[in-house]
Coordinates of C-alpha atoms in Angstrom, one line a residue:
X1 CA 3.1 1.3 9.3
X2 CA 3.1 0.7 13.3
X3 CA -0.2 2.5 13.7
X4 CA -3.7 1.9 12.8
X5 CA -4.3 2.6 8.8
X6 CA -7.5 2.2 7.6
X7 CA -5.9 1.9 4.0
X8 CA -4.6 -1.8 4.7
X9 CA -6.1 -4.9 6.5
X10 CA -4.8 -7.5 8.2
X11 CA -6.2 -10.8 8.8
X12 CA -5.8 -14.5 9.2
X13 CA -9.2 -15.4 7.9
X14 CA -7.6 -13.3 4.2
X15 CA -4.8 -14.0 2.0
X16 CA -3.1 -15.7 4.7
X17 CA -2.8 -12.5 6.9
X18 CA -1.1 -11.2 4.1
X19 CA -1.2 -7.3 4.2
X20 CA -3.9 -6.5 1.4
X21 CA -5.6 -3.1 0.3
X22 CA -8.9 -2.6 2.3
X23 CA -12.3 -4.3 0.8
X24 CA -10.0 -6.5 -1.5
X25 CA -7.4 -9.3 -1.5
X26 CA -4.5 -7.2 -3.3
X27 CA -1.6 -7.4 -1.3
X28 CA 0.5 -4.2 -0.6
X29 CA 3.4 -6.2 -1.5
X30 CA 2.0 -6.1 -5.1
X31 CA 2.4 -2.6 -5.6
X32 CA 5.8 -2.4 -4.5
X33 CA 6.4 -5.3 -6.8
X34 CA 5.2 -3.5 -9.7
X35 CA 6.9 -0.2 -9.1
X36 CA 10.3 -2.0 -8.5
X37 CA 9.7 -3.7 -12.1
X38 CA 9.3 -0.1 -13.2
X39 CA 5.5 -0.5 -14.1
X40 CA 3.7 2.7 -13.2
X41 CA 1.1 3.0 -11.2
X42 CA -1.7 3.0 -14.2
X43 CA -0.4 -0.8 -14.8
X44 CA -1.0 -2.0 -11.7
X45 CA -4.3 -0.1 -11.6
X46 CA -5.6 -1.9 -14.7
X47 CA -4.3 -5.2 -13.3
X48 CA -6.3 -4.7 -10.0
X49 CA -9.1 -2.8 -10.3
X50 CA -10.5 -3.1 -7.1
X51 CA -8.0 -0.5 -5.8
X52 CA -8.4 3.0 -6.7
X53 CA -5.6 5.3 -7.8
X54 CA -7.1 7.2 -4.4
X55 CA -5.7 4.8 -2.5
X56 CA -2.5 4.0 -4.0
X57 CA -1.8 7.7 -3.8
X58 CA -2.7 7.5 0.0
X59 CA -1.2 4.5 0.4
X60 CA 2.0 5.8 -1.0
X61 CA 1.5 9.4 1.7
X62 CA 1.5 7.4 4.5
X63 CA 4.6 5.6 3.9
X64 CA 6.4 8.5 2.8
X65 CA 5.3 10.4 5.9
X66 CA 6.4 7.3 8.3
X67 CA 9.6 7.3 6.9
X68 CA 10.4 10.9 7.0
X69 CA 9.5 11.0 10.6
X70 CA 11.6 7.7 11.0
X71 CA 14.8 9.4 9.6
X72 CA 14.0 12.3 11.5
X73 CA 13.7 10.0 15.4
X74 CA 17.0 8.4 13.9
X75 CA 19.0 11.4 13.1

């Protein structure tokens, strides 16, 4: 995401500045690891609680939404 989301934080002083799910130390990355395995989003939920399936879901928007309007500057 190139703009401000107050979904993910970035930081030096956290996971390395590792992209991670606000208020917790779950990398985005591990999402998108799970779904790729073809784990649903209730596994990775129960695996990392500290998310909420409110976020994911928002999470998941915002991408979607970036890359539509991505396609659409492109084309």
């Amino acid at each position: 995401m190139a703009k401000y989301s107050p979904l993910i934080h970035v930081s030096p002083e956290t996971m390395s500045g590792v992209p991670v799910f606000s208020g917790t130390r779950v990398p985005i990355q591990t999402l998108f690891d799970y779904l790729k395995a073809g784990e649903s989003i209730d596994d990775f939920l129960e695996g990392f609680p500290t998310v909420t399936r409110e976020r994911v879901i928002s999470l998941l928007e915002e991408f979607e939404k970036e890359l539509i309007e991505l396609i659409d500057r492109v084309a």
